[in-house]
């Protein structure tokens, strides 16, 4: 066994005390266990969400960002995979708020709901198996750099196709595709991967949607390009159209358009709004986060952090 650093041991002890929602009850993380043969662990038969709650220092509380939309998406995704999220969206939101209240974090938090096939048995299928459900919350900082800009590689791994497995579904097994792309990029010295579809068009990042600024217009691949239908993507489209007066076009994007874009953005709940300054060793724009990216970032963080009254409807306050 490798010895763990003291900080990691401390983190594990703290985590054991977190309140989680597991199999219909609020419990401690350390008292919640899954069996070795749990179906989803072996076959990836689960689907998850990723939701962020931001700590507001001025309001002295957490605000959860677009939480009902995440749970609604999860209900649809689960259905694709012959699973049911066990509760209506408003109850899921209430449970999440209660977890965050009990855990009393005073920092930004990631909320991870997961619905999964819980039977402890061998045999590949979705039907006639029991659905398990959990919500776990953990303190969470930046997933990728959002300040100086990140360097990306077009992955040698292609995005999983909708008729192989539903790419939009956020199902656990599909993240093997994302993990391969991310690891390849990082081991090659880049920060993130950009993944192409089977026919060679731009799909998305390993866990982010993508936007390009070309001739003053924001371009993003349509939902039929095997992307996750991102909530951050939708948020940035609203900002661009309604607040910056910039046209947003959903269309098929060629790989080489990446190299001549004026600005490129990766976005997602984890990645937030991340400027891309280099792709495949070609500088994007001036090699620095561009002005449209900066304005979108500013609008996004102000809305998430509760500093923009106009978008208060996107926030669920905790306590
Ligand atoms: N694509 C993939 C593959 C993702 O995992 C995510 C993160 N959920 C996204 C895009 C962005 O989606 P969202 O903005 O809803 O987090």
Tab-separated table of C-alpha atoms and ligand atoms in Angstrom:
chain	number	residue	atom	x	y	z
A	1	UNK	CA	0.000	0.000	0.000
A	2	UNK	CA	1.230	3.509	-0.749
A	3	UNK	CA	1.391	5.873	2.206
A	4	UNK	CA	-1.027	8.815	1.991
A	5	UNK	CA	0.027	12.396	2.628
A	6	UNK	CA	-1.347	13.813	5.929
A	7	UNK	CA	-3.585	16.242	4.017
A	8	UNK	CA	-5.160	13.351	2.091
A	9	UNK	CA	-5.780	11.410	5.323
A	10	UNK	CA	-7.355	14.480	6.914
A	11	UNK	CA	-9.516	15.024	3.823
A	12	UNK	CA	-10.689	11.394	3.955
A	13	UNK	CA	-11.618	11.736	7.634
A	14	UNK	CA	-13.551	14.936	6.947
A	15	UNK	CA	-15.306	13.274	4.017
A	16	UNK	CA	-16.411	10.375	6.211
A	17	UNK	CA	-18.449	12.894	8.228
A	18	UNK	CA	-20.213	14.520	5.260
A	19	UNK	CA	-23.956	14.060	5.085
A	20	UNK	CA	-25.050	12.253	1.926
A	21	UNK	CA	-28.384	11.034	0.568
A	22	UNK	CA	-28.141	7.303	-0.042
A	23	UNK	CA	-30.884	4.749	-0.654
A	24	UNK	CA	-33.666	6.972	0.581
A	25	UNK	CA	-32.016	8.370	3.720
A	26	UNK	CA	-29.720	11.113	4.897
A	27	UNK	CA	-26.603	9.420	6.276
A	28	UNK	CA	-22.911	9.963	6.858
A	29	UNK	CA	-20.602	9.249	3.917
A	30	UNK	CA	-18.535	6.950	6.132
A	31	UNK	CA	-21.623	4.853	6.961
A	32	UNK	CA	-22.690	4.409	3.319
A	33	UNK	CA	-21.347	1.371	1.508
A	34	UNK	CA	-21.738	-0.488	-1.781
A	35	UNK	CA	-21.033	-4.170	-2.373
A	36	UNK	CA	-18.178	-5.473	-4.498
A	37	UNK	CA	-20.471	-6.860	-7.190
A	38	UNK	CA	-22.539	-3.686	-7.599
A	39	UNK	CA	-23.653	-3.778	-11.230
A	40	UNK	CA	-22.776	-0.155	-12.087
A	41	UNK	CA	-19.205	-0.561	-10.849
A	42	UNK	CA	-18.564	-3.397	-13.297
A	43	UNK	CA	-20.638	-2.316	-16.297
A	44	UNK	CA	-20.892	1.489	-16.010
A	45	UNK	CA	-24.685	1.220	-15.737
A	46	UNK	CA	-25.327	4.525	-14.026
A	47	UNK	CA	-25.827	8.138	-14.940
A	48	UNK	CA	-24.837	11.214	-12.997
A	49	UNK	CA	-25.123	14.956	-12.794
A	50	UNK	CA	-22.644	17.632	-11.804
A	51	UNK	CA	-24.054	20.715	-10.137
A	52	UNK	CA	-22.192	23.591	-8.538
A	53	UNK	CA	-23.080	25.615	-5.493
A	54	UNK	CA	-21.140	28.856	-5.032
A	55	UNK	CA	-20.313	30.402	-1.688
A	56	UNK	CA	-21.293	34.061	-1.518
A	57	UNK	CA	-19.194	35.918	1.037
A	58	UNK	CA	-21.506	38.945	0.996
A	59	UNK	CA	-24.663	36.842	1.506
A	60	UNK	CA	-22.868	34.382	3.837
A	61	UNK	CA	-24.588	31.460	2.144
A	62	UNK	CA	-24.320	28.957	-0.713
A	63	UNK	CA	-26.380	29.398	-3.886
A	64	UNK	CA	-26.950	26.367	-6.114
A	65	UNK	CA	-26.737	27.198	-9.827
A	66	UNK	CA	-29.592	26.077	-12.134
A	67	UNK	CA	-30.299	23.052	-9.952
A	68	UNK	CA	-33.795	22.136	-11.295
A	69	UNK	CA	-32.431	22.074	-14.873
A	70	UNK	CA	-29.738	19.591	-13.843
A	71	UNK	CA	-32.228	17.266	-12.145
A	72	UNK	CA	-34.620	17.554	-15.090
A	73	UNK	CA	-31.835	16.578	-17.479
A	74	UNK	CA	-31.005	13.648	-15.232
A	75	UNK	CA	-34.574	12.351	-15.332
A	76	UNK	CA	-34.476	12.250	-19.131
A	77	UNK	CA	-31.016	10.717	-19.227
A	78	UNK	CA	-31.999	7.997	-16.771
A	79	UNK	CA	-34.999	7.132	-18.934
A	80	UNK	CA	-32.694	6.572	-21.927
A	81	UNK	CA	-30.910	3.979	-19.806
A	82	UNK	CA	-33.979	2.150	-18.448
A	83	UNK	CA	-33.650	3.785	-15.047
A	84	UNK	CA	-35.848	6.090	-12.995
A	85	UNK	CA	-34.752	8.948	-10.786
A	86	UNK	CA	-36.770	8.052	-7.681
A	87	UNK	CA	-38.116	11.490	-6.723
A	88	UNK	CA	-39.609	14.543	-8.427
A	89	UNK	CA	-37.313	17.478	-9.177
A	90	UNK	CA	-38.578	19.699	-6.356
A	91	UNK	CA	-37.886	16.984	-3.764
A	92	UNK	CA	-34.406	16.375	-5.176
A	93	UNK	CA	-33.722	20.100	-4.885
A	94	UNK	CA	-35.007	20.144	-1.295
A	95	UNK	CA	-32.808	17.176	-0.325
A	96	UNK	CA	-29.755	18.837	-1.872
A	97	UNK	CA	-30.422	22.045	0.031
A	98	UNK	CA	-30.766	20.047	3.261
A	99	UNK	CA	-27.464	18.229	2.608
A	100	UNK	CA	-25.663	21.509	1.974
A	101	UNK	CA	-27.218	23.021	5.091
A	102	UNK	CA	-26.083	20.090	7.247
A	103	UNK	CA	-22.602	19.982	5.738
A	104	UNK	CA	-22.240	23.719	6.393
A	105	UNK	CA	-19.542	24.264	3.784
A	106	UNK	CA	-18.320	27.850	3.493
A	107	UNK	CA	-16.613	27.284	0.170
A	108	UNK	CA	-17.711	26.403	-3.384
A	109	UNK	CA	-19.225	22.933	-3.607
A	110	UNK	CA	-19.807	20.253	-6.220
A	111	UNK	CA	-23.045	18.283	-5.993
A	112	UNK	CA	-22.946	14.788	-7.476
A	113	UNK	CA	-26.240	12.889	-7.875
A	114	UNK	CA	-25.952	9.376	-9.299
A	115	UNK	CA	-28.635	6.882	-10.295
A	116	UNK	CA	-27.231	3.418	-10.922
A	117	UNK	CA	-28.017	-0.271	-11.212
A	118	UNK	CA	-27.546	-1.524	-7.695
A	119	UNK	CA	-27.964	-5.311	-7.909
A	120	UNK	CA	-24.933	-7.283	-6.788
A	121	UNK	CA	-24.878	-9.833	-9.545
A	122	UNK	CA	-23.198	-10.746	-12.816
A	123	UNK	CA	-25.042	-10.268	-16.136
A	124	UNK	CA	-25.095	-7.414	-18.631
A	125	UNK	CA	-28.425	-5.636	-19.137
A	126	UNK	CA	-30.441	-2.707	-17.847
A	127	UNK	CA	-33.883	-4.250	-17.448
A	128	UNK	CA	-35.204	-5.993	-14.304
A	129	UNK	CA	-32.477	-4.543	-12.082
A	130	UNK	CA	-32.926	-2.298	-9.039
A	131	UNK	CA	-32.070	1.410	-9.280
A	132	UNK	CA	-29.929	2.878	-6.504
A	133	UNK	CA	-29.691	6.616	-6.000
A	134	UNK	CA	-27.318	8.913	-4.125
A	135	UNK	CA	-26.423	12.564	-3.788
A	136	UNK	CA	-22.952	13.447	-2.500
A	137	UNK	CA	-21.618	16.974	-1.969
A	138	UNK	CA	-17.915	17.904	-1.764
A	139	UNK	CA	-15.961	21.153	-1.516
A	140	UNK	CA	-14.656	21.902	-5.008
A	141	UNK	CA	-12.406	24.578	-6.488
A	142	UNK	CA	-11.459	25.200	-10.134
A	143	UNK	CA	-11.519	22.136	-12.414
A	144	UNK	CA	-9.391	23.801	-15.086
A	145	UNK	CA	-7.698	27.193	-15.140
A	146	UNK	CA	-10.135	29.999	-15.905
A	147	UNK	CA	-7.655	32.876	-15.642
A	148	UNK	CA	-4.602	32.606	-17.892
A	149	UNK	CA	-6.111	30.281	-20.477
A	150	UNK	CA	-5.560	26.610	-21.239
A	151	UNK	CA	-3.681	24.678	-23.934
A	152	UNK	CA	-5.582	21.926	-25.720
A	153	UNK	CA	-4.922	18.992	-27.992
A	154	UNK	CA	-7.283	17.514	-30.530
A	155	UNK	CA	-7.632	14.002	-29.205
A	156	UNK	CA	-6.772	10.857	-31.114
A	157	UNK	CA	-9.868	9.378	-29.407
A	158	UNK	CA	-13.155	10.052	-31.226
A	159	UNK	CA	-16.321	11.031	-29.378
A	160	UNK	CA	-18.648	8.150	-28.725
A	161	UNK	CA	-21.493	8.120	-31.256
A	162	UNK	CA	-25.166	8.346	-30.287
A	163	UNK	CA	-25.882	4.984	-31.867
A	164	UNK	CA	-23.027	3.318	-29.979
A	165	UNK	CA	-24.204	4.625	-26.609
A	166	UNK	CA	-26.145	7.824	-25.906
A	167	UNK	CA	-23.409	10.461	-25.824
A	168	UNK	CA	-25.705	13.075	-24.308
A	169	UNK	CA	-26.734	10.846	-21.406
A	170	UNK	CA	-23.936	11.484	-18.880
A	171	UNK	CA	-23.923	7.752	-18.283
A	172	UNK	CA	-21.027	6.507	-16.186
A	173	UNK	CA	-19.669	4.024	-18.746
A	174	UNK	CA	-19.395	6.669	-21.457
A	175	UNK	CA	-16.875	8.587	-19.370
A	176	UNK	CA	-14.232	6.025	-20.318
A	177	UNK	CA	-14.212	7.981	-23.597
A	178	UNK	CA	-13.673	11.281	-21.763
A	179	UNK	CA	-11.078	9.826	-19.392
A	180	UNK	CA	-9.003	8.428	-22.273
A	181	UNK	CA	-9.063	11.785	-24.051
A	182	UNK	CA	-8.209	13.792	-20.921
A	183	UNK	CA	-5.385	11.472	-19.881
A	184	UNK	CA	-3.862	11.439	-23.355
A	185	UNK	CA	-3.916	15.259	-23.429
A	186	UNK	CA	-2.412	15.686	-19.973
A	187	UNK	CA	0.279	13.022	-20.489
A	188	UNK	CA	1.186	14.828	-23.712
A	189	UNK	CA	1.655	18.068	-21.767
A	190	UNK	CA	-1.670	19.788	-22.557
A	191	UNK	CA	-4.425	20.904	-20.172
A	192	UNK	CA	-7.481	19.538	-21.981
A	193	UNK	CA	-8.642	17.487	-24.957
A	194	UNK	CA	-10.938	18.536	-27.789
A	195	UNK	CA	-12.703	15.507	-29.195
A	196	UNK	CA	-13.934	14.996	-32.774
A	197	UNK	CA	-16.977	13.040	-33.927
A	198	UNK	CA	-16.605	9.803	-35.900
A	199	UNK	CA	-16.713	11.816	-39.134
A	200	UNK	CA	-14.053	14.248	-37.971
A	201	UNK	CA	-16.042	17.316	-36.895
A	202	UNK	CA	-15.555	19.122	-33.608
A	203	UNK	CA	-17.756	17.702	-30.866
A	204	UNK	CA	-16.655	19.023	-27.458
A	205	UNK	CA	-14.005	18.894	-24.720
A	206	UNK	CA	-13.523	15.872	-22.461
A	207	UNK	CA	-16.102	17.307	-20.038
A	208	UNK	CA	-16.946	20.661	-21.619
A	209	UNK	CA	-18.856	22.145	-24.517
A	210	UNK	CA	-16.984	24.366	-26.952
A	211	UNK	CA	-17.524	27.781	-28.546
A	212	UNK	CA	-15.467	29.483	-31.257
A	213	UNK	CA	-15.582	33.181	-32.048
A	214	UNK	CA	-15.370	33.662	-35.813
A	215	UNK	CA	-15.948	37.015	-37.537
A	216	UNK	CA	-17.753	38.348	-34.489
A	217	UNK	CA	-20.143	35.394	-34.308
A	218	UNK	CA	-20.135	32.660	-31.642
A	219	UNK	CA	-20.205	29.227	-33.231
A	220	UNK	CA	-20.890	25.968	-31.396
A	221	UNK	CA	-21.580	22.416	-32.607
A	222	UNK	CA	-25.298	21.499	-32.561
A	223	UNK	CA	-26.759	18.979	-30.116
A	224	UNK	CA	-26.676	16.326	-32.872
A	225	UNK	CA	-22.840	16.301	-32.773
A	226	UNK	CA	-22.730	13.833	-29.867
A	227	UNK	CA	-22.356	16.501	-27.216
A	228	UNK	CA	-23.782	16.701	-23.721
A	229	UNK	CA	-26.532	19.310	-23.903
A	230	UNK	CA	-24.729	21.570	-21.476
A	231	UNK	CA	-26.454	23.893	-19.079
A	232	UNK	CA	-23.417	26.183	-19.092
A	233	UNK	CA	-23.575	26.163	-22.909
A	234	UNK	CA	-27.204	27.282	-22.735
A	235	UNK	CA	-26.306	29.953	-20.185
A	236	UNK	CA	-23.533	31.394	-22.383
A	237	UNK	CA	-25.839	31.408	-25.414
A	238	UNK	CA	-28.334	33.483	-23.421
A	239	UNK	CA	-25.618	35.927	-22.332
A	240	UNK	CA	-24.181	36.284	-25.831
A	241	UNK	CA	-27.529	36.933	-27.501
A	242	UNK	CA	-29.346	38.922	-24.839
A	243	UNK	CA	-26.583	40.833	-23.102
A	244	UNK	CA	-23.716	41.138	-25.579
A	245	UNK	CA	-25.838	41.292	-28.751
A	246	UNK	CA	-23.637	38.647	-30.386
A	247	UNK	CA	-25.100	36.131	-32.845
A	248	UNK	CA	-24.823	32.482	-31.805
A	249	UNK	CA	-24.840	29.866	-34.550
A	250	UNK	CA	-25.169	26.127	-33.952
A	251	UNK	CA	-23.504	24.416	-36.899
A	252	UNK	CA	-21.036	21.695	-37.803
A	253	UNK	CA	-17.468	22.837	-37.097
A	254	UNK	CA	-14.332	21.636	-38.904
A	255	UNK	CA	-11.169	20.822	-36.987
A	256	UNK	CA	-9.122	23.442	-38.840
A	257	UNK	CA	-11.603	26.167	-37.915
A	258	UNK	CA	-10.233	25.776	-34.403
A	259	UNK	CA	-6.836	27.006	-35.568
A	260	UNK	CA	-8.147	30.200	-37.171
A	261	UNK	CA	-10.768	31.138	-34.565
A	262	UNK	CA	-10.334	34.525	-32.889
A	263	UNK	CA	-11.297	33.041	-29.516
A	264	UNK	CA	-12.135	29.558	-28.231
A	265	UNK	CA	-13.965	28.766	-25.000
A	266	UNK	CA	-14.518	25.484	-23.169
A	267	UNK	CA	-17.427	25.579	-20.749
A	268	UNK	CA	-19.160	23.326	-18.274
A	269	UNK	CA	-20.290	23.150	-14.683
A	270	UNK	CA	-16.853	21.887	-13.608
A	271	UNK	CA	-14.733	23.844	-16.100
A	272	UNK	CA	-16.908	26.988	-15.774
A	273	UNK	CA	-15.841	29.364	-18.578
A	274	UNK	CA	-12.295	28.543	-19.598
A	275	UNK	CA	-10.406	30.490	-22.289
A	276	UNK	CA	-8.423	28.313	-24.725
A	277	UNK	CA	-5.214	30.053	-25.818
A	278	UNK	CA	-3.534	27.289	-27.789
A	279	UNK	CA	-4.693	24.219	-29.752
A	280	UNK	CA	-2.293	21.648	-31.228
A	281	UNK	CA	0.571	24.139	-30.682
A	282	UNK	CA	-1.151	26.873	-32.673
A	283	UNK	CA	-1.832	30.115	-30.870
A	284	UNK	CA	-5.503	31.128	-30.707
A	285	UNK	CA	-6.031	34.836	-31.439
A	286	UNK	CA	-3.346	36.784	-29.587
A	287	UNK	CA	-2.528	33.816	-27.352
A	288	UNK	CA	-4.389	35.423	-24.460
A	289	UNK	CA	-7.984	35.222	-23.231
A	290	UNK	CA	-9.973	37.361	-25.697
A	291	UNK	CA	-12.426	40.192	-24.932
A	292	UNK	CA	-15.631	38.240	-25.686
A	293	UNK	CA	-14.438	35.350	-23.498
A	294	UNK	CA	-13.685	37.804	-20.697
A	295	UNK	CA	-17.120	39.403	-20.921
A	296	UNK	CA	-18.885	36.027	-20.932
A	297	UNK	CA	-16.778	34.901	-17.985
A	298	UNK	CA	-17.643	38.021	-16.065
A	299	UNK	CA	-21.387	37.608	-16.699
A	300	UNK	CA	-21.197	33.913	-15.804
A	301	UNK	CA	-19.342	34.314	-12.529
A	302	UNK	CA	-21.456	37.274	-11.449
A	303	UNK	CA	-24.637	35.234	-12.043
A	304	UNK	CA	-23.269	32.097	-10.308
A	305	UNK	CA	-21.948	33.950	-7.328
A	306	UNK	CA	-25.191	35.819	-6.689
A	307	UNK	CA	-23.768	39.210	-7.763
A	308	UNK	CA	-26.269	39.763	-10.591
A	309	UNK	CA	-29.831	40.355	-9.413
A	310	UNK	CA	-31.150	39.901	-12.963
A	311	UNK	CA	-30.390	36.184	-12.826
A	312	UNK	CA	-31.437	35.481	-9.263
A	313	UNK	CA	-34.004	32.992	-10.642
A	314	UNK	CA	-31.128	30.661	-11.579
A	315	UNK	CA	-30.031	30.361	-7.953
A	316	UNK	CA	-31.406	28.227	-5.142
A	317	UNK	CA	-30.261	29.726	-1.835
A	318	UNK	CA	-29.176	27.419	0.998
A	319	UNK	CA	-30.416	28.546	4.381
B	1	LIG	N1	-19.776	17.702	-22.105
B	1	LIG	C1	-19.462	16.710	-21.254
B	1	LIG	C2	-18.919	15.426	-21.790
B	1	LIG	C3	-19.633	16.897	-19.885
B	1	LIG	O1	-19.321	15.915	-19.031
B	1	LIG	C4	-20.129	18.137	-19.410
B	1	LIG	C5	-20.268	18.363	-17.931
B	1	LIG	N2	-21.506	17.970	-17.473
B	1	LIG	C6	-20.471	19.130	-20.327
B	1	LIG	C7	-20.267	18.871	-21.679
B	1	LIG	C8	-21.035	20.447	-19.898
B	1	LIG	O2	-22.310	20.324	-19.353
B	1	LIG	P1	-22.848	21.299	-18.203
B	1	LIG	O3	-22.589	22.690	-18.679
B	1	LIG	O4	-24.287	21.012	-18.103
B	1	LIG	O5	-22.088	20.980	-16.978
